[in-house]
Tab-separated table of C-alpha atoms in Angstrom:
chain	number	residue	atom	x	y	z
A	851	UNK	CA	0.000	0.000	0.000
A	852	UNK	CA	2.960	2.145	-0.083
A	853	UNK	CA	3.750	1.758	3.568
A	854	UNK	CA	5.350	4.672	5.109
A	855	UNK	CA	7.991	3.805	8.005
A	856	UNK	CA	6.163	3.720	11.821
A	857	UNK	CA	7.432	6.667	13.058
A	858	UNK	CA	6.311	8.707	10.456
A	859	UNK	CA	2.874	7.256	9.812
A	860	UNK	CA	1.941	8.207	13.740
A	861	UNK	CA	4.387	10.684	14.856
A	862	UNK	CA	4.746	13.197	12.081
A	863	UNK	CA	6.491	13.842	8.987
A	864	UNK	CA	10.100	13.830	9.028
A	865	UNK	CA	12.216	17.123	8.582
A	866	UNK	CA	15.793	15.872	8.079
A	867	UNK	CA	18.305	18.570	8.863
A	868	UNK	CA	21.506	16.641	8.223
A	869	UNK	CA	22.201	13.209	8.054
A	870	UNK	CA	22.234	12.017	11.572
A	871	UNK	CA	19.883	14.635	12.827
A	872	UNK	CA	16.438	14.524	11.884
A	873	UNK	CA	13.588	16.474	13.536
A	874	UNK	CA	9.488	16.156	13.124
A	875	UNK	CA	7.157	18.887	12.924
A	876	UNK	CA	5.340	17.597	15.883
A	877	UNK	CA	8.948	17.923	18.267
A	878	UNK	CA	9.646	21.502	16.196
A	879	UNK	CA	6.098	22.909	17.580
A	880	UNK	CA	6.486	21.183	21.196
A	881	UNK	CA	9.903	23.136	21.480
A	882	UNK	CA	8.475	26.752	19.896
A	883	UNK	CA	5.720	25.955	22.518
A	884	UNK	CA	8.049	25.901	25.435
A	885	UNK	CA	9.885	28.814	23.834
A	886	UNK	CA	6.880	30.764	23.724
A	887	UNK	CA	6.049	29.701	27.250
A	888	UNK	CA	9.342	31.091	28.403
A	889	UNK	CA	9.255	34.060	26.695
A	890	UNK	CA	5.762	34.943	28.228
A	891	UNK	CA	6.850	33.612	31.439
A	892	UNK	CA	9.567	36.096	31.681
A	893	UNK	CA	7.804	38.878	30.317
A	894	UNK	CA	4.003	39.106	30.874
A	895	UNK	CA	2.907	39.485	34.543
A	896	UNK	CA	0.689	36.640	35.669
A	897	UNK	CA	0.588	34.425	32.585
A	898	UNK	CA	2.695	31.324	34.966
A	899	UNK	CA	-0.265	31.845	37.645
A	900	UNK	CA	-1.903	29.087	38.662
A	901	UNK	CA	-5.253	30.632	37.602
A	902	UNK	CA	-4.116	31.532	34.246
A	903	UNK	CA	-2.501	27.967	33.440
A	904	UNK	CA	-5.836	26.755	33.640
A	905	UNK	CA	-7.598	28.700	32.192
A	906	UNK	CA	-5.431	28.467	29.367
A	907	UNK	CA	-5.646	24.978	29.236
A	908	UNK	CA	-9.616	25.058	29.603
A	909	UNK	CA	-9.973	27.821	27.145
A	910	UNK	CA	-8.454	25.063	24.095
A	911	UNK	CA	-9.989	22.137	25.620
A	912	UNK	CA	-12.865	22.372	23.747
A	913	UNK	CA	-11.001	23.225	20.228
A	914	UNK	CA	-8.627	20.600	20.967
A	915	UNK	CA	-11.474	18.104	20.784
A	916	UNK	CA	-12.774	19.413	17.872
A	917	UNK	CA	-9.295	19.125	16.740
A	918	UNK	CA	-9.026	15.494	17.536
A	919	UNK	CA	-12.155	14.889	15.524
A	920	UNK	CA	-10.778	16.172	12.602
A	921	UNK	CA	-7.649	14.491	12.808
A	922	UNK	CA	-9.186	11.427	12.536
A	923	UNK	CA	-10.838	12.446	9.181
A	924	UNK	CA	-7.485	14.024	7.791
A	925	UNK	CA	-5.283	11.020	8.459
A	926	UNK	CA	-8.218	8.998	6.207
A	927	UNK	CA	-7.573	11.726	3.594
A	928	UNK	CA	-10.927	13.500	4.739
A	929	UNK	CA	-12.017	17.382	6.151
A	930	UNK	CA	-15.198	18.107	7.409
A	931	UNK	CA	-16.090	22.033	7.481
A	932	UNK	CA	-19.218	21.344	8.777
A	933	UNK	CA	-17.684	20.319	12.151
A	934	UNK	CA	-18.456	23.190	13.656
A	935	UNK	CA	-21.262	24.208	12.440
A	936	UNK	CA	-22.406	20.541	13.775
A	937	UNK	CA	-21.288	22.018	16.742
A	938	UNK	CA	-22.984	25.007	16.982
A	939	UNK	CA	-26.712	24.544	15.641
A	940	UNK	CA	-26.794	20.614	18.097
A	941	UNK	CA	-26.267	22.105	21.081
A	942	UNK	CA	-28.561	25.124	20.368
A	943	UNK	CA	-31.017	22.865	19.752
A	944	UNK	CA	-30.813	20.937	22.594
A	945	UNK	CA	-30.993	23.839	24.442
A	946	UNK	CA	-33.856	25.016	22.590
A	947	UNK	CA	-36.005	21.997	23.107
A	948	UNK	CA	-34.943	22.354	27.026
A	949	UNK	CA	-36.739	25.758	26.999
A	950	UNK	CA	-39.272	24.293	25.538
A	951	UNK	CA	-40.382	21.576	28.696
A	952	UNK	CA	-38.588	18.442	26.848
A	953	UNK	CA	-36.662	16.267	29.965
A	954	UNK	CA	-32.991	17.616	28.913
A	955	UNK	CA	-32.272	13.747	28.906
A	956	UNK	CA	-34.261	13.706	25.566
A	957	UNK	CA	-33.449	17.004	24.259
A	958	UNK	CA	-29.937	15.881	24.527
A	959	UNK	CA	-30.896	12.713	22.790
A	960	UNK	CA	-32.795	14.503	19.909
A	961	UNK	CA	-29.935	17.179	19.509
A	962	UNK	CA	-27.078	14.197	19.017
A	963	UNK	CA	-29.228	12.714	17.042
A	964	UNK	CA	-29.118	15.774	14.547
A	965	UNK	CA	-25.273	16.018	14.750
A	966	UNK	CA	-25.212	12.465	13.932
A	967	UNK	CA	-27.321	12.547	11.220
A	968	UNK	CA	-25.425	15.210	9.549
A	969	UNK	CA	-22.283	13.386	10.019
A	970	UNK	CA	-23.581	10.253	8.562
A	971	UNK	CA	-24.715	11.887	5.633
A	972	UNK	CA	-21.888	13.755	5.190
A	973	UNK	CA	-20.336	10.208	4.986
A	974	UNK	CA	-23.042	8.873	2.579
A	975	UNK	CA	-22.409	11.861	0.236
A	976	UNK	CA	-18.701	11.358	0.461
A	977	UNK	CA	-18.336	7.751	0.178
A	978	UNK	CA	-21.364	6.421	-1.492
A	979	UNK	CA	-21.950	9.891	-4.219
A	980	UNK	CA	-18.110	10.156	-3.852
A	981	UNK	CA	-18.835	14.098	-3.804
A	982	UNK	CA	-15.721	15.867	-2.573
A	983	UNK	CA	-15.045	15.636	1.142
A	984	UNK	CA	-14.396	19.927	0.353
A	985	UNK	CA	-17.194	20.210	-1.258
A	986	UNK	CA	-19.962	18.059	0.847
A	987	UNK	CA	-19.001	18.958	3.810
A	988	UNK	CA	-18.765	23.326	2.567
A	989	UNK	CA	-22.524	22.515	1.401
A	990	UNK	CA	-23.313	20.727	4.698
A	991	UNK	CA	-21.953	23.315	7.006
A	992	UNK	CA	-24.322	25.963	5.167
A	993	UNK	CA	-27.263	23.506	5.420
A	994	UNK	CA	-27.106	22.767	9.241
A	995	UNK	CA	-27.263	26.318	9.683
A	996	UNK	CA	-29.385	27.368	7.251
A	997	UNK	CA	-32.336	24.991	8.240
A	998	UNK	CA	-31.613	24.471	11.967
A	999	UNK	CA	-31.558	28.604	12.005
A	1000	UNK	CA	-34.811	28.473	9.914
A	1001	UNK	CA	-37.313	25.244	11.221
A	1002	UNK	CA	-35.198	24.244	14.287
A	1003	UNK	CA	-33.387	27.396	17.099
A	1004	UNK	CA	-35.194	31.004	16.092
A	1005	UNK	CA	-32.746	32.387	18.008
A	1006	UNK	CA	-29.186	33.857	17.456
A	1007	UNK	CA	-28.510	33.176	21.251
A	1008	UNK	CA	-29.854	30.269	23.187
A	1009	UNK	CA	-29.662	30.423	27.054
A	1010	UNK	CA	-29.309	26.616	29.271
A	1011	UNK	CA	-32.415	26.951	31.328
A	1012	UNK	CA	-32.754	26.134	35.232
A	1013	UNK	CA	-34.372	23.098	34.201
A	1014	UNK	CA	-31.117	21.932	32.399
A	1015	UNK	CA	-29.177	23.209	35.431
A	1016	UNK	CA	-27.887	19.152	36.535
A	1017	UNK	CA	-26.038	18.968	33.162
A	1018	UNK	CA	-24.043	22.145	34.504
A	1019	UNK	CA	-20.901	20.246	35.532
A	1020	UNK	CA	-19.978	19.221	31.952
A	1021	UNK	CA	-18.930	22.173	31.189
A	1022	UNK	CA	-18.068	24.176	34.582
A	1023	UNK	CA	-17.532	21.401	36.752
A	1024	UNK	CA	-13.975	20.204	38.659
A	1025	UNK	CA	-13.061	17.055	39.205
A	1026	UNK	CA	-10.178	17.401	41.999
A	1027	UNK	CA	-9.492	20.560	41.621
A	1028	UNK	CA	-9.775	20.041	37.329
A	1029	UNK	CA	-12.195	21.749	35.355
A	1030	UNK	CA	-14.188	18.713	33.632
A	1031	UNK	CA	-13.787	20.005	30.191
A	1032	UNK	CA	-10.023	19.185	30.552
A	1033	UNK	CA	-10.827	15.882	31.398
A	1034	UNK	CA	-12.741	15.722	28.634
A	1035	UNK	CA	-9.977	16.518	25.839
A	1036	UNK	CA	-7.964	13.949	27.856
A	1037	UNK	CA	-10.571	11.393	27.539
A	1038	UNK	CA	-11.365	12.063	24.117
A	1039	UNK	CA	-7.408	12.197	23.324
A	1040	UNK	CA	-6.785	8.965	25.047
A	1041	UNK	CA	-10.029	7.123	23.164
A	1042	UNK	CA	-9.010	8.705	19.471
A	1043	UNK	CA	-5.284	7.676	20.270
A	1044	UNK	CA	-6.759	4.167	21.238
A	1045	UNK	CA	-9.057	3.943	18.016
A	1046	UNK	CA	-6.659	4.528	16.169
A	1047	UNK	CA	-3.474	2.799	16.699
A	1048	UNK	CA	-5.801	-0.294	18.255
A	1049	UNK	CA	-8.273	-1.011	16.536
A	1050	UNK	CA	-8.714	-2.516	12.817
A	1051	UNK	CA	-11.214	0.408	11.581
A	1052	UNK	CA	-8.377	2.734	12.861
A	1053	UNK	CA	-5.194	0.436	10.447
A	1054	UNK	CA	-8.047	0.793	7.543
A	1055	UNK	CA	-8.346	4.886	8.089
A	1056	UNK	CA	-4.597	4.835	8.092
A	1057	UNK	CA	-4.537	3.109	4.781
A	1058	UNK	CA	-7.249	4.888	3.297
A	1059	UNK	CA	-4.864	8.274	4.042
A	1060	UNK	CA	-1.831	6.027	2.470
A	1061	UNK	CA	-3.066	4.789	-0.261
A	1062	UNK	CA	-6.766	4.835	-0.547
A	1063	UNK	CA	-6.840	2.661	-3.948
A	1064	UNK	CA	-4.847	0.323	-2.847
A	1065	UNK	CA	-6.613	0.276	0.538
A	1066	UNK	CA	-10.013	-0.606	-1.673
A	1067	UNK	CA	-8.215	-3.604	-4.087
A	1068	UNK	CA	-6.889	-4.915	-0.635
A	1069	UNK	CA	-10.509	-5.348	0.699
A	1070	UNK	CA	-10.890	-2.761	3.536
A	1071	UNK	CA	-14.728	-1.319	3.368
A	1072	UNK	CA	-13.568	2.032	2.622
A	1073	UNK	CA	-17.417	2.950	1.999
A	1074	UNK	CA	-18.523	2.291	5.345
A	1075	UNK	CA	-15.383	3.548	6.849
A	1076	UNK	CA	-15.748	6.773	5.705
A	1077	UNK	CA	-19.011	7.032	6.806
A	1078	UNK	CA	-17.940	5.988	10.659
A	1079	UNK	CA	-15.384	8.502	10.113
A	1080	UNK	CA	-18.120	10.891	9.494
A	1081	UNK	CA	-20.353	9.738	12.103
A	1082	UNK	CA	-17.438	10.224	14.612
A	1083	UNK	CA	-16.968	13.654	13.994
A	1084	UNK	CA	-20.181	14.510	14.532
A	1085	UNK	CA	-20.223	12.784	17.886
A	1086	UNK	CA	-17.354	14.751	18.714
A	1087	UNK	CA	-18.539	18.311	17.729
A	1088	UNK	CA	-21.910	17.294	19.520
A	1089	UNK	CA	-19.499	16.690	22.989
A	1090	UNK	CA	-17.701	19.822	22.371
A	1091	UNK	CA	-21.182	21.728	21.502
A	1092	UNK	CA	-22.405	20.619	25.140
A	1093	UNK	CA	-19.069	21.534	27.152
A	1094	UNK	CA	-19.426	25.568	25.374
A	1095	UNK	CA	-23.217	25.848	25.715
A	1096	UNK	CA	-22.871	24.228	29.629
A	1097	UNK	CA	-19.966	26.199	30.509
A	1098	UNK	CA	-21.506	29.458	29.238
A	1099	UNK	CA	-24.863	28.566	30.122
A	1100	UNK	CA	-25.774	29.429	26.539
A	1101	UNK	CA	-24.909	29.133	22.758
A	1102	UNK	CA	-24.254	31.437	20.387
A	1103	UNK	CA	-24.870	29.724	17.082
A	1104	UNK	CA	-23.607	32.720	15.162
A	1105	UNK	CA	-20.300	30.522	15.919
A	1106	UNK	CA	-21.088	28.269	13.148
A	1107	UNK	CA	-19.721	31.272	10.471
A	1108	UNK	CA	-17.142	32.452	12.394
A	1109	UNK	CA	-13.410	31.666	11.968
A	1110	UNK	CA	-13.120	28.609	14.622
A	1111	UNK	CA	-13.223	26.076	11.752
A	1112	UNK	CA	-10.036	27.434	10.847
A	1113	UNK	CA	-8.564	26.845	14.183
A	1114	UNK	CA	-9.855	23.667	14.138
A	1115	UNK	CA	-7.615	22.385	11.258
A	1116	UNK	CA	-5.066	25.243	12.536
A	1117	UNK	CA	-4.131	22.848	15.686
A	1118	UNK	CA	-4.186	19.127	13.086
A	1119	UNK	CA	-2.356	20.648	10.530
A	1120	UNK	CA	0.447	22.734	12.936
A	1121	UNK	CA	1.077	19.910	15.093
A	1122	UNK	CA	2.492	17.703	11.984
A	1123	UNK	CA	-0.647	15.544	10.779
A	1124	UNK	CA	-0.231	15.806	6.944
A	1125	UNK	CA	-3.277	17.012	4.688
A	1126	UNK	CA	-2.192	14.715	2.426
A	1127	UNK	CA	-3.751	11.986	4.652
A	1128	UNK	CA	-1.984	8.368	5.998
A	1129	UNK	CA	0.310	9.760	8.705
A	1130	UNK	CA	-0.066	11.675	12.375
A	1131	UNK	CA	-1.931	10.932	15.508
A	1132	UNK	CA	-3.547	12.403	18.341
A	1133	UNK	CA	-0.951	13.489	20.269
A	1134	UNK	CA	-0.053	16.020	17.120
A	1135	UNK	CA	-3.212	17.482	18.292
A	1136	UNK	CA	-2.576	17.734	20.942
A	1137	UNK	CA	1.243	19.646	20.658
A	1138	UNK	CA	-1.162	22.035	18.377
A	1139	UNK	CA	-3.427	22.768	20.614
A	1140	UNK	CA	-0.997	23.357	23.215
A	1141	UNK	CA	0.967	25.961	20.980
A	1142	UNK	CA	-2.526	27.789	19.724
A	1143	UNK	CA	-3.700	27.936	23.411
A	1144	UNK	CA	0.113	29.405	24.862
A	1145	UNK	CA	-0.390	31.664	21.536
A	1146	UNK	CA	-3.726	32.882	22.686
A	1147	UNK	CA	-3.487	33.389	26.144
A	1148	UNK	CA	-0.348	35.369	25.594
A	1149	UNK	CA	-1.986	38.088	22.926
A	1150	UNK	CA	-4.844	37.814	25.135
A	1151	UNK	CA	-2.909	39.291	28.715
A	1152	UNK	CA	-1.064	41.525	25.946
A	1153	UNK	CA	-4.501	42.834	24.922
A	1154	UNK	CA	-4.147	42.432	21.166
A	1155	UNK	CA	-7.314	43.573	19.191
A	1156	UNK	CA	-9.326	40.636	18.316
A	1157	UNK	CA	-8.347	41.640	14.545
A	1158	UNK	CA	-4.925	41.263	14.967
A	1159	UNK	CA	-5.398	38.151	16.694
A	1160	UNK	CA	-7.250	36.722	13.836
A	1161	UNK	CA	-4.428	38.056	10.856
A	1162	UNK	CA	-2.100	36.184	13.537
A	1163	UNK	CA	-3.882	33.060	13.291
A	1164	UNK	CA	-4.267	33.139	9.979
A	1165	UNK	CA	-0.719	33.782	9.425
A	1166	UNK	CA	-0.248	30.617	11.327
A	1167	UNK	CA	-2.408	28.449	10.251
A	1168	UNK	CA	-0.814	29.621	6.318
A	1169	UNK	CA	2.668	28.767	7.480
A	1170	UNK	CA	1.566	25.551	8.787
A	1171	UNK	CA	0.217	24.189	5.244
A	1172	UNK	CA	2.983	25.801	3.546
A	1173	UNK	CA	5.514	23.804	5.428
A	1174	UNK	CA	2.858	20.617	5.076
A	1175	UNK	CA	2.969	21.123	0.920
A	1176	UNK	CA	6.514	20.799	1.372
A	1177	UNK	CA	7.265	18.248	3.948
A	1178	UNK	CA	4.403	15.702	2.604
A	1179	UNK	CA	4.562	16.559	-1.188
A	1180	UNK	CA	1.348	15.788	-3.100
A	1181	UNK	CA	1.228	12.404	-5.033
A	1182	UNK	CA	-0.817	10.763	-7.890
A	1183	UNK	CA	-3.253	9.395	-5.263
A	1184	UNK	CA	-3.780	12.650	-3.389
A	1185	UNK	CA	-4.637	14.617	-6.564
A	1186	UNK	CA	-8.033	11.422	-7.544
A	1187	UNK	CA	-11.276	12.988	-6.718
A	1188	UNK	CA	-12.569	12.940	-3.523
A	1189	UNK	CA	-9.557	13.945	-1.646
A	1190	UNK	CA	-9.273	17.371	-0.190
């Protein structure tokens, strides 16, 4: 299938800088991480406080899980821009319904329900159609808003009512002393990691991102697989939907067009998982994440306008998939239809 070597398949692609030497993108980000750490240790007044640390780290729990969803679609040779709109318009809904009288039990079960039905046919439209991942998933994103705006949540802002108030510790609970959506993103880490580099469907979504035609002539169901890959994205955004909306007590599903998706593949693609599918893991994501949230917090205390935060990003997240194009070169199999 055109095997790549171990290390590079789940660590990162391989930057050689002499002959002995040899660095991946995911160890180059971990060390401009702790160099940015430093930096802001030394010279921004309360950023090493215990306070701060955590709420840096709960601030980019929630896009790190998005970000882990994601990565499991990339490695396959998949994106999903509807992810967050997925994200958005299912929690709004669920706390729409909530308003509404529904037991928040079942308005949580109709609301993932809707995610996953998105994600599915997402999946269906990808794999069965074999419309472009880019292309569904663009067309998606604007139908999830568009019809849950229209028929579903009137409302640009949806508060949690009192009635939902026992589902308050997803997202603002602590757990010793640890907010629970940390716990979360290490959950969901440690369970994409385990699908992954455990399971069989997670050796088929690697070979689909290796070699996807030579994944299908070798017998892997690369139909239904992309489909569960679809379907576990959803899932995901749905979690990450319910951690914002519980611990804001609301959600803003104006969200859905702003720049997050952006971030979202910001954190895959800087932490060394290749767009051109078949290498990387979770813990890239999470190296990304960590960098974006250090990033963040620091312009944040420095009280950078929002703007300029987002040309920063942007600038980033550019840099990033300049360096991918060059590190993980595009081949005859990444340019077939389909792929991103």
């Amino acid at each position: 299938m055109g095997a790549r070597d171990e290390e590079s398949r789940h660590g990162g692609s391989m930057l050689g800088w002499t002959g002995r030497i040899a660095l991946n993108q995911e160890k180059i980000v971990f060390l401009i991480a702790i160099l940015l750490f430093g930096a802001f240790s030394l010279f921004l007044n309360g950023f090493t406080s215990a306070g701060n640390l955590l709420t840096l780290v709960r601030g980019v729990s929630t896009l790190g899980i998005l970000g882990v969803g994601m990565a499991i679609l990339i490695i396959g040779r998949g994106i999903d821009l509807a992810i967050v709109a997925i994200y958005a318009m299912s929690a709004g809904w669920t706390l729409h319904l909530a308003n509404g009288g529904i037991p928040i039990a079942l308005a949580m079960l109709i609301g993932y329900l809707f995610a996953l039905s998105a994600g599915v046919l997402n999946g269906v439209l990808i794999a069965y159609i074999e419309v472009p991942a880019l292309f569904a998933t663009l067309g998606m994103a604007s139908f999830v808003y568009g019809f849950a705006r229209y028929a579903l949540v009137p409302l640009y802002v949806v508060y949690m009512p009192d009635t939902a108030s026992g589902i308050a510790w997803i997202g603002s609970g602590f757990v010793f002393g640890v907010p629970v959506p940390i716990l979360f993103f290490a959950l969901v880490s440690l369970l994409g990691f385990a699908f992954l580099r455990f399971t069989k469907p997670g050796r088929f979504i690697y070979a689909m991102g290796d070699n996807f035609s030579a994944a299908r002539m070798s017998g892997a169901p690369v139909r239904p697989m992309i489909v569960l890959q679809y379907a576990i994205s959803a899932t995901i955004a749905y979690l990450a939907g319910m951690i914002t909306a519980t611990a804001v007590a609301s959600m803003n599903t104006n969200i859905a067009n702003s720049s997050m998706i952006y971030d979202v593949i910001l954190v895959v693609v800087l932490g060394g998982i290749g767009l051109s599918g078949g290498r990387g893991g979770v813990r890239n994501v999470v190296v990304g994440t960590l960098l974006i949230g250090i990033l963040l917090n620091g312009m944040t205390i420095m009280d950078i306008q929002y703007t300029l935060q987002d040309v920063i990003r942007s600038l980033v997240l550019l840099i990033a998939i300049v360096i991918d194009s060059i590190v993980n070169p595009r081949d005859e199999q990444t340019a077939q239809q389909g792929d991103i």
